[in-house]
Every structure is written in C-alpha cells, then in structure tokens.
PDB file of C-alpha atoms in Angstrom:
ATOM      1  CA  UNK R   1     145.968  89.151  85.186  1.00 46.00           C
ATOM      2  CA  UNK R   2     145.169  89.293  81.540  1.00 48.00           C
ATOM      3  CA  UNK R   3     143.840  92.475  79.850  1.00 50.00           C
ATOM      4  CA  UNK R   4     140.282  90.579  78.992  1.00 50.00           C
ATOM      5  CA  UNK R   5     140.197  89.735  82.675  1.00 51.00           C
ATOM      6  CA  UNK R   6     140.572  92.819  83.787  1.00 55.00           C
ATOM      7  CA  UNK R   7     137.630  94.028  81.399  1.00 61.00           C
ATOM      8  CA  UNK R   8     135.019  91.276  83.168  1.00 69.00           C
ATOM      9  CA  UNK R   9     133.486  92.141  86.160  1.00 79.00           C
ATOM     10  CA  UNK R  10     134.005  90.368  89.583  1.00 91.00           C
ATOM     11  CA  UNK R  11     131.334  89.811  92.003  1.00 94.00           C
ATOM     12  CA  UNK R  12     130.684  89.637  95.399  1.00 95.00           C
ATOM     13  CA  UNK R  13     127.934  89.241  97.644  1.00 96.00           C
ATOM     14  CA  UNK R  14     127.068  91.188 100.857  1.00 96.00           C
ATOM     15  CA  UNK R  15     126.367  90.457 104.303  1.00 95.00           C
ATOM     16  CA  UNK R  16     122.593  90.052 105.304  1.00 94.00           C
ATOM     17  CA  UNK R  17     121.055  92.372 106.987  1.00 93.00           C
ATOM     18  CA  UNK R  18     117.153  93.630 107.465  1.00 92.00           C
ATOM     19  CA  UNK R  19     115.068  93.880 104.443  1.00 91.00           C
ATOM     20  CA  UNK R  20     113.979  97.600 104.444  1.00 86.00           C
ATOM     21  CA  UNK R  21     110.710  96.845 102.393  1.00 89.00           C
ATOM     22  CA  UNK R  22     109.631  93.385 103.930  1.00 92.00           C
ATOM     23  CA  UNK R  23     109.224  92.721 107.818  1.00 91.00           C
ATOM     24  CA  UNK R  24     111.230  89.452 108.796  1.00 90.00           C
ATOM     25  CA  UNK R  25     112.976  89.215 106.192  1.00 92.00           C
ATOM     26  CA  UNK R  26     116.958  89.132 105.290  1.00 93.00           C
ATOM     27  CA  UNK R  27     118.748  90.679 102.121  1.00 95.00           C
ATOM     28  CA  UNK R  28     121.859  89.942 100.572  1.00 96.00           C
ATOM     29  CA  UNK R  29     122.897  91.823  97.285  1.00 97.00           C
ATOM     30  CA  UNK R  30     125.087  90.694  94.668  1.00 97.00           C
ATOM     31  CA  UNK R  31     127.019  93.926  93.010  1.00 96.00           C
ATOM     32  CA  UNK R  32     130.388  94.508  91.318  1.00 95.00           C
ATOM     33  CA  UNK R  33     132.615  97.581  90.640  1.00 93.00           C
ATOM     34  CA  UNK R  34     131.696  99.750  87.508  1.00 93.00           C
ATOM     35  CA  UNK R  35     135.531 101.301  87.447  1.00 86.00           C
ATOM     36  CA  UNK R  36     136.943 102.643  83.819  1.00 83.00           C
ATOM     37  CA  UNK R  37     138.399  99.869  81.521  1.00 77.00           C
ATOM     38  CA  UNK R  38     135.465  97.291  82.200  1.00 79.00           C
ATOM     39  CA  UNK R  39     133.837  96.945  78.807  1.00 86.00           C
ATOM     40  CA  UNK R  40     130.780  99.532  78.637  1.00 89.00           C
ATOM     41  CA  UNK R  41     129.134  96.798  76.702  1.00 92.00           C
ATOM     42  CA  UNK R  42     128.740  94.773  79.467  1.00 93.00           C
ATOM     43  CA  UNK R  43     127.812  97.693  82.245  1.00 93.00           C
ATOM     44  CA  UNK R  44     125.215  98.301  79.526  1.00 95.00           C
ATOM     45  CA  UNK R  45     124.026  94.758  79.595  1.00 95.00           C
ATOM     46  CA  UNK R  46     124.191  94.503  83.390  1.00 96.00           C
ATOM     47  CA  UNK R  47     122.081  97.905  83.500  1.00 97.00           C
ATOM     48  CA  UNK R  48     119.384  96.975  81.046  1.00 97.00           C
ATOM     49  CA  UNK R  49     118.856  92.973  82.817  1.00 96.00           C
ATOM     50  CA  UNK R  50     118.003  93.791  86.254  1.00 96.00           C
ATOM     51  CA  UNK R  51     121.000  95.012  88.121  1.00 97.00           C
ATOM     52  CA  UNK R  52     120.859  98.959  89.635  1.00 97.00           C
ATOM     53  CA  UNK R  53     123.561 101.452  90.008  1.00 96.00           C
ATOM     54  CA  UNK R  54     124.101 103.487  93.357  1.00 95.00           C
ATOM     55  CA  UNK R  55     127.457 105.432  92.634  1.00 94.00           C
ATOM     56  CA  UNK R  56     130.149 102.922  90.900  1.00 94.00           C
ATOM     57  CA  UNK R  57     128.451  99.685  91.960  1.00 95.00           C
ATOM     58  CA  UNK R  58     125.999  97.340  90.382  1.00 96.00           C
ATOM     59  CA  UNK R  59     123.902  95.217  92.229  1.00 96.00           C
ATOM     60  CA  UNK R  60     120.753  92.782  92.211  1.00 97.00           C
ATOM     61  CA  UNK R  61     119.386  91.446  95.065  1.00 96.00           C
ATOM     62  CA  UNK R  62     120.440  88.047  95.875  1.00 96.00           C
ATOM     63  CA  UNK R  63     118.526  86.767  99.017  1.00 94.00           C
ATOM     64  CA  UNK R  64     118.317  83.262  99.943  1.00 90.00           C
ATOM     65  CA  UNK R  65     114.351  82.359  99.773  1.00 88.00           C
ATOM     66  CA  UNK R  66     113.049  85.460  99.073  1.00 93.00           C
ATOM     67  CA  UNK R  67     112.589  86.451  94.766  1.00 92.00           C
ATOM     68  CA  UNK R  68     110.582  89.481  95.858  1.00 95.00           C
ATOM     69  CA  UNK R  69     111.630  92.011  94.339  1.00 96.00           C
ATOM     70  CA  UNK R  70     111.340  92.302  90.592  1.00 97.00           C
ATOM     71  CA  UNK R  71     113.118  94.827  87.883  1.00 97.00           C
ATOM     72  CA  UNK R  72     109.991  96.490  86.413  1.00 97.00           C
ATOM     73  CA  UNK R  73     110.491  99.118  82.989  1.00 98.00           C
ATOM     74  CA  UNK R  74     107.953 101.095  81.388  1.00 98.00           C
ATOM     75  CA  UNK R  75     106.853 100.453  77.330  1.00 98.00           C
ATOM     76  CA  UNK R  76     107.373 103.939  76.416  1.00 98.00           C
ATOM     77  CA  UNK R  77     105.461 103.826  72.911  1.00 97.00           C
ATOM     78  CA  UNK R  78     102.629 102.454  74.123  1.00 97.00           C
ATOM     79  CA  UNK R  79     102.033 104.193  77.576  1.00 97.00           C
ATOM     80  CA  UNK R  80      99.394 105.939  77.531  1.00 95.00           C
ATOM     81  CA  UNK R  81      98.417 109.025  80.038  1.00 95.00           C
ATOM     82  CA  UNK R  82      95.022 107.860  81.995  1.00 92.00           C
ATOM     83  CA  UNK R  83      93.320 108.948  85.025  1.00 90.00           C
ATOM     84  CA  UNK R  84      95.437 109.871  87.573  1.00 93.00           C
ATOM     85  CA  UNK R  85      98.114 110.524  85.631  1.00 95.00           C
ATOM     86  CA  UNK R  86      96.147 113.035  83.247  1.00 96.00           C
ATOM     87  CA  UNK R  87      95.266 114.552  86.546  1.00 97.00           C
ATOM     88  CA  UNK R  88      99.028 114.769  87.763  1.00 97.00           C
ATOM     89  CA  UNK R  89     100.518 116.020  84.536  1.00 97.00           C
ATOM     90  CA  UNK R  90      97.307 118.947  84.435  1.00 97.00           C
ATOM     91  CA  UNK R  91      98.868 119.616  88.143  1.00 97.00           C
ATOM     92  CA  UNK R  92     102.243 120.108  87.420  1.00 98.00           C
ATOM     93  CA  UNK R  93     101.713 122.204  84.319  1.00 96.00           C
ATOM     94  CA  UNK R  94     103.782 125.092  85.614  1.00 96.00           C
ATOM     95  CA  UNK R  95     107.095 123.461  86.155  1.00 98.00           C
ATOM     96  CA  UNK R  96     110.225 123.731  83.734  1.00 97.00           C
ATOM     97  CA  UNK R  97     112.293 120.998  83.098  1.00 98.00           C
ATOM     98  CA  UNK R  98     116.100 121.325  81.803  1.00 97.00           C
ATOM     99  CA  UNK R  99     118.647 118.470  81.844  1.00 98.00           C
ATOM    100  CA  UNK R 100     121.405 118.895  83.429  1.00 97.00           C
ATOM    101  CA  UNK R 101     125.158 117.443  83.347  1.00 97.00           C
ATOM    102  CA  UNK R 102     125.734 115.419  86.712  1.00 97.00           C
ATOM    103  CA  UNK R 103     127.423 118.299  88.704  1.00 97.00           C
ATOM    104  CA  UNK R 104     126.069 118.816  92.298  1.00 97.00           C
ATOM    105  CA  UNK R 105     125.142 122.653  93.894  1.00 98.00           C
ATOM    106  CA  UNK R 106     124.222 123.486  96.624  1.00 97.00           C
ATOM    107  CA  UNK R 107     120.702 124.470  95.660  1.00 98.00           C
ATOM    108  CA  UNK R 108     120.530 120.478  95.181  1.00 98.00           C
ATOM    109  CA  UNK R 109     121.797 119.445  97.790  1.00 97.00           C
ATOM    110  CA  UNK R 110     119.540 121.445 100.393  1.00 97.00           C
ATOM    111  CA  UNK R 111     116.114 120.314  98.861  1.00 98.00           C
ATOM    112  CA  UNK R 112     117.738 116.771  98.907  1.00 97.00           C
ATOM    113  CA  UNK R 113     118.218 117.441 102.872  1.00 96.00           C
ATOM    114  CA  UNK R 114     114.740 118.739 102.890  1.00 95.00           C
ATOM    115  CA  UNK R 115     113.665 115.589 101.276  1.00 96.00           C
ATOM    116  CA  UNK R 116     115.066 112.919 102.941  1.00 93.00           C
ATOM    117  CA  UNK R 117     114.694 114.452 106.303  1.00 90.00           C
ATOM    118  CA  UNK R 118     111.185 114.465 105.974  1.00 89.00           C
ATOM    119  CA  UNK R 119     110.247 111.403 104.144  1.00 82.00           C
ATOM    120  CA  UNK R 120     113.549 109.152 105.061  1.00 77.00           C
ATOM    121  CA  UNK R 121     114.554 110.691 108.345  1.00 68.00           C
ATOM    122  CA  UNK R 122     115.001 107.130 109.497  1.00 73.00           C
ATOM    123  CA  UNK R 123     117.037 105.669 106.106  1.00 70.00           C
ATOM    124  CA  UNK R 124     120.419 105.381 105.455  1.00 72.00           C
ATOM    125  CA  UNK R 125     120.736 108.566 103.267  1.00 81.00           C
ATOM    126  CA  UNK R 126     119.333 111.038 106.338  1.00 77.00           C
ATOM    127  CA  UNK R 127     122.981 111.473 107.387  1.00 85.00           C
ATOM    128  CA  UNK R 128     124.404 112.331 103.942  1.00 92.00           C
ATOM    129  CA  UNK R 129     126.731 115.130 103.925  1.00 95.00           C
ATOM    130  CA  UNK R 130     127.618 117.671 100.936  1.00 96.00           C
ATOM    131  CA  UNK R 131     130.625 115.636  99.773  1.00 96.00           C
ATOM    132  CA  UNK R 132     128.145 112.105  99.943  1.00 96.00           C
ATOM    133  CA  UNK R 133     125.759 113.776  98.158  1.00 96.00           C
ATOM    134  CA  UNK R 134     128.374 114.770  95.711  1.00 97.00           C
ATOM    135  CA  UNK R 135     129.412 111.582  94.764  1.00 96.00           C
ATOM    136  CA  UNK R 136     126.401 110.199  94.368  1.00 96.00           C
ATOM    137  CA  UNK R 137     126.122 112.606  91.693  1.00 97.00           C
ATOM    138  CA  UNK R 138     129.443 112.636  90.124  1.00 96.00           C
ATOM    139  CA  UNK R 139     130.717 108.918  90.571  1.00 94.00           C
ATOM    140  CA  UNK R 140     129.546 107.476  87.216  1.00 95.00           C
ATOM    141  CA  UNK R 141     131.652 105.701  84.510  1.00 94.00           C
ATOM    142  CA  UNK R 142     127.922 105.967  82.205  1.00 94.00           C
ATOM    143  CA  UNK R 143     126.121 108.873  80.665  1.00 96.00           C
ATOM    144  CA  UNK R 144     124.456 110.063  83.649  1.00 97.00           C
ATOM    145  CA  UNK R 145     122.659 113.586  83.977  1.00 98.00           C
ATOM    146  CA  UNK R 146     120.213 115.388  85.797  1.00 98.00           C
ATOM    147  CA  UNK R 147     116.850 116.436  85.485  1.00 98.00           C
ATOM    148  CA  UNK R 148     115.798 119.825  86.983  1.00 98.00           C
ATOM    149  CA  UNK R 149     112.111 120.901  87.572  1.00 98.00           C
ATOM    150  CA  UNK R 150     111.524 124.714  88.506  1.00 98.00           C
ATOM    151  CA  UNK R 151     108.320 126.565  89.686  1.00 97.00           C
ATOM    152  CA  UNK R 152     107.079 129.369  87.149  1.00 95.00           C
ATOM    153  CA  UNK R 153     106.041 132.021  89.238  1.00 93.00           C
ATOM    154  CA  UNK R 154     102.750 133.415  88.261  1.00 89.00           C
ATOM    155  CA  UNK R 155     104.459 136.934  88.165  1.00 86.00           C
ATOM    156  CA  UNK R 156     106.895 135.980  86.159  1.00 87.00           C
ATOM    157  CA  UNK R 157     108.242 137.876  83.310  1.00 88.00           C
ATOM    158  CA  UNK R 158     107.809 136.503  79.922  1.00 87.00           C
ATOM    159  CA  UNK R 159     111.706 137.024  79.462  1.00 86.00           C
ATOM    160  CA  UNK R 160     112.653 135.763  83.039  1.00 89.00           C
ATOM    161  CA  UNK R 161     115.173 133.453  83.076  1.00 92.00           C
ATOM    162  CA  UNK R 162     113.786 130.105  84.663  1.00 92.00           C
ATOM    163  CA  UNK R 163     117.260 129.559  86.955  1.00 91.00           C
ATOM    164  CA  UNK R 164     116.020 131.857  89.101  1.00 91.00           C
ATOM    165  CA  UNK R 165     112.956 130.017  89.598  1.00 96.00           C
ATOM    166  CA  UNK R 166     112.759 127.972  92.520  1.00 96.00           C
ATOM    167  CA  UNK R 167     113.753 124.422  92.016  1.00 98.00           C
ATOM    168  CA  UNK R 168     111.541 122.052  93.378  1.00 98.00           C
ATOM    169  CA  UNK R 169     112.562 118.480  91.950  1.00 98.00           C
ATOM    170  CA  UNK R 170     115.654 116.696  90.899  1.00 98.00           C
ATOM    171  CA  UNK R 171     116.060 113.617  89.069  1.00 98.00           C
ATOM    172  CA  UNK R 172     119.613 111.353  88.958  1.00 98.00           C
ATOM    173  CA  UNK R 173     119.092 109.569  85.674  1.00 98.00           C
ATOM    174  CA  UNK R 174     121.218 107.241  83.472  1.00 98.00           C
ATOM    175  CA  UNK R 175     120.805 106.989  79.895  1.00 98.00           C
ATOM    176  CA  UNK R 176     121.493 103.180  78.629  1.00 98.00           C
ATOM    177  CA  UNK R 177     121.205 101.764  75.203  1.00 97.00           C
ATOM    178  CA  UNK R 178     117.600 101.129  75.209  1.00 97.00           C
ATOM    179  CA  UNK R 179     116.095 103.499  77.821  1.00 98.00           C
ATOM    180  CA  UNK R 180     116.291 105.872  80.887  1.00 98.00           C
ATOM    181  CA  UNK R 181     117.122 105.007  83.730  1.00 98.00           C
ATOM    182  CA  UNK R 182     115.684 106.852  86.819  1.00 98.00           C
ATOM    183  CA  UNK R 183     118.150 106.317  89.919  1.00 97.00           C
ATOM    184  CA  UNK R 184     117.289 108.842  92.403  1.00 96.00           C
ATOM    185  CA  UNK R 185     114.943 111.485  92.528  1.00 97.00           C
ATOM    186  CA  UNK R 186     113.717 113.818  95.446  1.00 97.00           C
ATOM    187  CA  UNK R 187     111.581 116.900  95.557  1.00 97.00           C
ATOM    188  CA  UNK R 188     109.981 119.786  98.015  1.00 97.00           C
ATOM    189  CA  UNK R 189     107.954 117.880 100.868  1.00 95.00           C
ATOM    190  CA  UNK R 190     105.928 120.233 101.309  1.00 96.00           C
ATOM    191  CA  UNK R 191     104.295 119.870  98.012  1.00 97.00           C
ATOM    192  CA  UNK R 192     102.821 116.541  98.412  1.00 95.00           C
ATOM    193  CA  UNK R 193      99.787 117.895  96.657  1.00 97.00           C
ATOM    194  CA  UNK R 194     101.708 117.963  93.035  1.00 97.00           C
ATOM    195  CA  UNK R 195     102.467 114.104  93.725  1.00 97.00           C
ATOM    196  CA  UNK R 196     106.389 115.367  91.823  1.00 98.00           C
ATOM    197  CA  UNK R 197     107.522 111.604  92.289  1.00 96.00           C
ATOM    198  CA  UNK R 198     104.651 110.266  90.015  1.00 97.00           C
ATOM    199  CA  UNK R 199     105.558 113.481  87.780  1.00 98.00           C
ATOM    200  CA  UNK R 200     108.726 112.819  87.255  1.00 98.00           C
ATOM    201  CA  UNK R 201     108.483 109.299  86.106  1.00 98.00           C
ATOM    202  CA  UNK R 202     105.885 110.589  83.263  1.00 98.00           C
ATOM    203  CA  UNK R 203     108.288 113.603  82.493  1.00 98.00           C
ATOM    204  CA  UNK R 204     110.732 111.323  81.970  1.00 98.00           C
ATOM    205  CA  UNK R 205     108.580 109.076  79.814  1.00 98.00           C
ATOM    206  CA  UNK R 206     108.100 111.448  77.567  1.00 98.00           C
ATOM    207  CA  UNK R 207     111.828 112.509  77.259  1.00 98.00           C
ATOM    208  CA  UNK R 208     112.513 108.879  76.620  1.00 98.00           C
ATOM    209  CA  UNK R 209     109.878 109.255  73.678  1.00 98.00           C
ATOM    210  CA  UNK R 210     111.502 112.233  72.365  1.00 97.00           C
ATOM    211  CA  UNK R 211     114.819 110.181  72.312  1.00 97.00           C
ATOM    212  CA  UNK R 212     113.568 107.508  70.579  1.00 98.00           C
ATOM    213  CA  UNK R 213     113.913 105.143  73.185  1.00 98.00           C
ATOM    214  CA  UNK R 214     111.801 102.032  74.229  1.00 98.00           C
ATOM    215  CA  UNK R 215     111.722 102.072  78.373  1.00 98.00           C
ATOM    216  CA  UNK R 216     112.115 103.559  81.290  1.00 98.00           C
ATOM    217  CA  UNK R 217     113.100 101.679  84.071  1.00 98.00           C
ATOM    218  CA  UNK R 218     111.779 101.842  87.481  1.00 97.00           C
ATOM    219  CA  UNK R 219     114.721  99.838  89.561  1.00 96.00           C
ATOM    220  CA  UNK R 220     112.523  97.338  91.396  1.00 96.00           C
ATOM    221  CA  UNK R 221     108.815  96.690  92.447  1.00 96.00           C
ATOM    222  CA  UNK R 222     107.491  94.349  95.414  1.00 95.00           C
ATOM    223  CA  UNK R 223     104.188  93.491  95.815  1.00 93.00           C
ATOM    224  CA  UNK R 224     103.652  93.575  99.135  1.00 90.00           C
ATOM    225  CA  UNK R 225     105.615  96.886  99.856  1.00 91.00           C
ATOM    226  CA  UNK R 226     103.082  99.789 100.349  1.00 89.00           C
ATOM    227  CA  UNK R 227     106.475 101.775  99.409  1.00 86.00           C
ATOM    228  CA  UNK R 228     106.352 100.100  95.715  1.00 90.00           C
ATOM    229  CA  UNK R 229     102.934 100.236  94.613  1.00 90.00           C
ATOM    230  CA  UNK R 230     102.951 103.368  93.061  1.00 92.00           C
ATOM    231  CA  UNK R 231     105.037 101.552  90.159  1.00 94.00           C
ATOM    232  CA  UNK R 232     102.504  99.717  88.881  1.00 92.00           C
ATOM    233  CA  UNK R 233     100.486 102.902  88.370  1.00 91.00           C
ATOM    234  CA  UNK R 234     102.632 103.073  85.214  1.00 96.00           C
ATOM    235  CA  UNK R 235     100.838 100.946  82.265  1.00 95.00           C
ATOM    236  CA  UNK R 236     102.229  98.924  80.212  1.00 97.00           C
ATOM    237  CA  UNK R 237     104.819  97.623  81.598  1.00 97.00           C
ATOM    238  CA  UNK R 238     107.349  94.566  81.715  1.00 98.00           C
ATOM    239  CA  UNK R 239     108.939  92.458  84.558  1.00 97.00           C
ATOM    240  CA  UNK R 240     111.889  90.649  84.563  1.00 97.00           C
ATOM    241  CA  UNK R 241     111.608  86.957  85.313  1.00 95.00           C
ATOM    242  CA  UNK R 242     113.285  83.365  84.425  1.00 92.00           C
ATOM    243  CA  UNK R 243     111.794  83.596  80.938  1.00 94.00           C
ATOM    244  CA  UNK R 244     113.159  87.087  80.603  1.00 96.00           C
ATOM    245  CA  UNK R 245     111.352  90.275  80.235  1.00 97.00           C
ATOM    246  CA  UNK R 246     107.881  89.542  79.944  1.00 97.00           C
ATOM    247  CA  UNK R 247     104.092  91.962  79.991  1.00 97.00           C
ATOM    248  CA  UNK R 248     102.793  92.360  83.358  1.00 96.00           C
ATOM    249  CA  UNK R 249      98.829  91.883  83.540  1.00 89.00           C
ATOM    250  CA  UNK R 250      97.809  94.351  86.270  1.00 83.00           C
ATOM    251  CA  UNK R 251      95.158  93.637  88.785  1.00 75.00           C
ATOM    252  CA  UNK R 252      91.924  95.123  89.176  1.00 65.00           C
ATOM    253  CA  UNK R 253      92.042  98.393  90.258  1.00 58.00           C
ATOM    254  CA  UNK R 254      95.729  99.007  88.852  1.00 61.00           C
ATOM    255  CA  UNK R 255      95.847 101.805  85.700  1.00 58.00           C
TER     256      UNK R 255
END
C-alpha cells in the first residue's frame, strides 16, 4: 500500500437497523476511521461537509430512501439573541464557563450517568461505563476540548474558586477550521427549568464569535423528529443539501 493511500480514508457502510428518530424506518451509516497519519486536511473537510464524529469514526447517514436528516450550522455573525433565547441566557446568568482539555473525571462522568439515565435510560449510551465514557472523551486525532458550566452559589465568596462550584453541564466540542463543533453535551436533569441544552449551544455561539469563527454546527436536524426541533430555534442558519450549504427559511412560528 502506498504512503498516499494510506493517508485517504476507506469507507464502509453499516448494517441497517431501526431509525431512532423516525418510526418505520431503517438506517444505514456510512463512516471511516479517523486514525493518525490520515491527512488532517481531509478529516477537516469531512468534518465541516456533513459527516459527525463519535470517538475515532466519521460518519453520515446513508439510508436507502430516506434523505431525512440534514447537517444544519449556525451563522455565528449574524445570530442574533431573540425571545426565548434572551430569556434563556437571563436564566442561566449565574453559571461559569471554563474550557477544558478533553480529560475525563469522575465529577463528569457521574452527572453524565445522571443524564442519560434520566433522559436516555432507554438509548444506547445508558449502559456506558467509566472507561466508555473515557474514550469518548479522549479518543480524538482533532482539537477537541471541553466545556464546563458551574453553579455560583449565591454565598459565594468573591475570591472563591469556581472548581468547587458544582458542575452542572458539560460540553464535548471539536474545534475545525471554520467553526465549533458541538458533539455531546449533557447536564443536571433536574434543572430542566434553565433549559442548559439550549444554553449551551448559545454559550458556545458566542465563544465561536470570540474566536473569530463563522459556525457552529449542530450535527443533524429532522423535521419530523420532536427530538430535533429545538435546532431550528437557532436563527440564521444553513443546511446542507445537493447544491451545498445553503440559508434555511424558517417556518412560521420558528425564531
């Protein structure tokens, strides 16, 4: 095998199984291995035009009859708090934010078991142990970090330091050439109230400003999965389609 071949990326395709967003329906992905030596050009390229990272694989969906699901990615200069959002951001003006390199603790990893067995109990991820959640963290061959948000107390001392605050969100992010990508994120059930999933996409919005960056991307959006529409809550925004990445026009009712 020559040393350009080793560089490009093969593909395969997966088995189908049920579509977790969709009733009826089938999905197949097709992903490859992100392993070091493959050109970080092209993971770059693969990142930014519609494929998704879980761990060291990158994959698109590739279902036969179904083109439901779409890669959707903010316009950071031109988004524009409104609304709900204003109302989300006053919310959650309490919480600190520090990024974080992608090394998992265990203060992590038991708010991610509080999280996904109470929102996912029935997913895939419900069963993940220490060492899973681990790698999901740690197996990256990008510039991947983490995003920690932690609960001021209102006691707190004006000198405190804000690691011993409790920490109530965590975001899995990867930074590409042109934007942030959000991979994972999870947070305290039991503050539902704060709406930290909707938070964290506009904290991270505004980090991507700071950077001088032009999206965020949201993985991917389908429009008749309950589970999805909060995406489109995020205005403007593009979708990628045959003719590329083009402006979504949101219907009535959408911010």
């Amino acid at each position: 095998m020559t040393k350009h071949a080793r560089r490009f990326p093969e593909f395969y395709i997966t088995a189908p199984q049920p579509c977790p967003y969709l009733p009826n329906r089938r999905e197949r992905k097709l992903f490859t291995h992100l392993v070091p030596g493959k050109s970080s050009a092209i993971i770059d390229n693969l990142l930014t035009n519609g494929f998704r990272r879980s761990q060291n694989i990158a994959y698109i969906p590739y279902c036969e009859n179904c083109s439901a699901c779409v890669s959707v990615r903010i316009v950071v200069d031109q988004f524009e708090r409104k609304r709900t959002n204003k109302r989300i951001w006053k919310r959650n003006h309490d919480l600190y934010v520090e990024r974080v390199s992608a090394i998992p603790t265990a203060e992590q990893y038991a708010l991610f078991s509080d999280y996904v067995g109470t929102r996912h109990a029935d997913g895939g991820m419900a069963d993940m142990s220490a060492l899973d959640y681990s790698m999901m963290v740690r197996d990256s061959v990008i510039d991947t970090f983490l995003s920690e948000y932690r609960q001021r107390p209102e006691d707190a001392a004006p000198d405190a330091d804000p690691q011993d605050w409790p920490l109530v969100a965590v975001a899995l992010c990867d930074r590409l050439s042109d934007g942030l990508s959000l991979v994972y994120s999870f947070f305290d059930p039991e503050l539902s109230w704060r709406s930290l999933g909707n938070f964290i996409i506009l904290e991270h919005i505004e980090q991507a400003r700071r950077e001088g960056l032009p999206y965020v991307y949201l993985g991917y959006w389908i429009k008749d999965s309950p589970k999805m529409a909060y995406k489109t809550r995020f205005q403007p925004q593009e979708h990628l389609t045959a003719r590329g990445w083009v402006l979504y026009e949101p219907e009535d009712g959408e911010e």
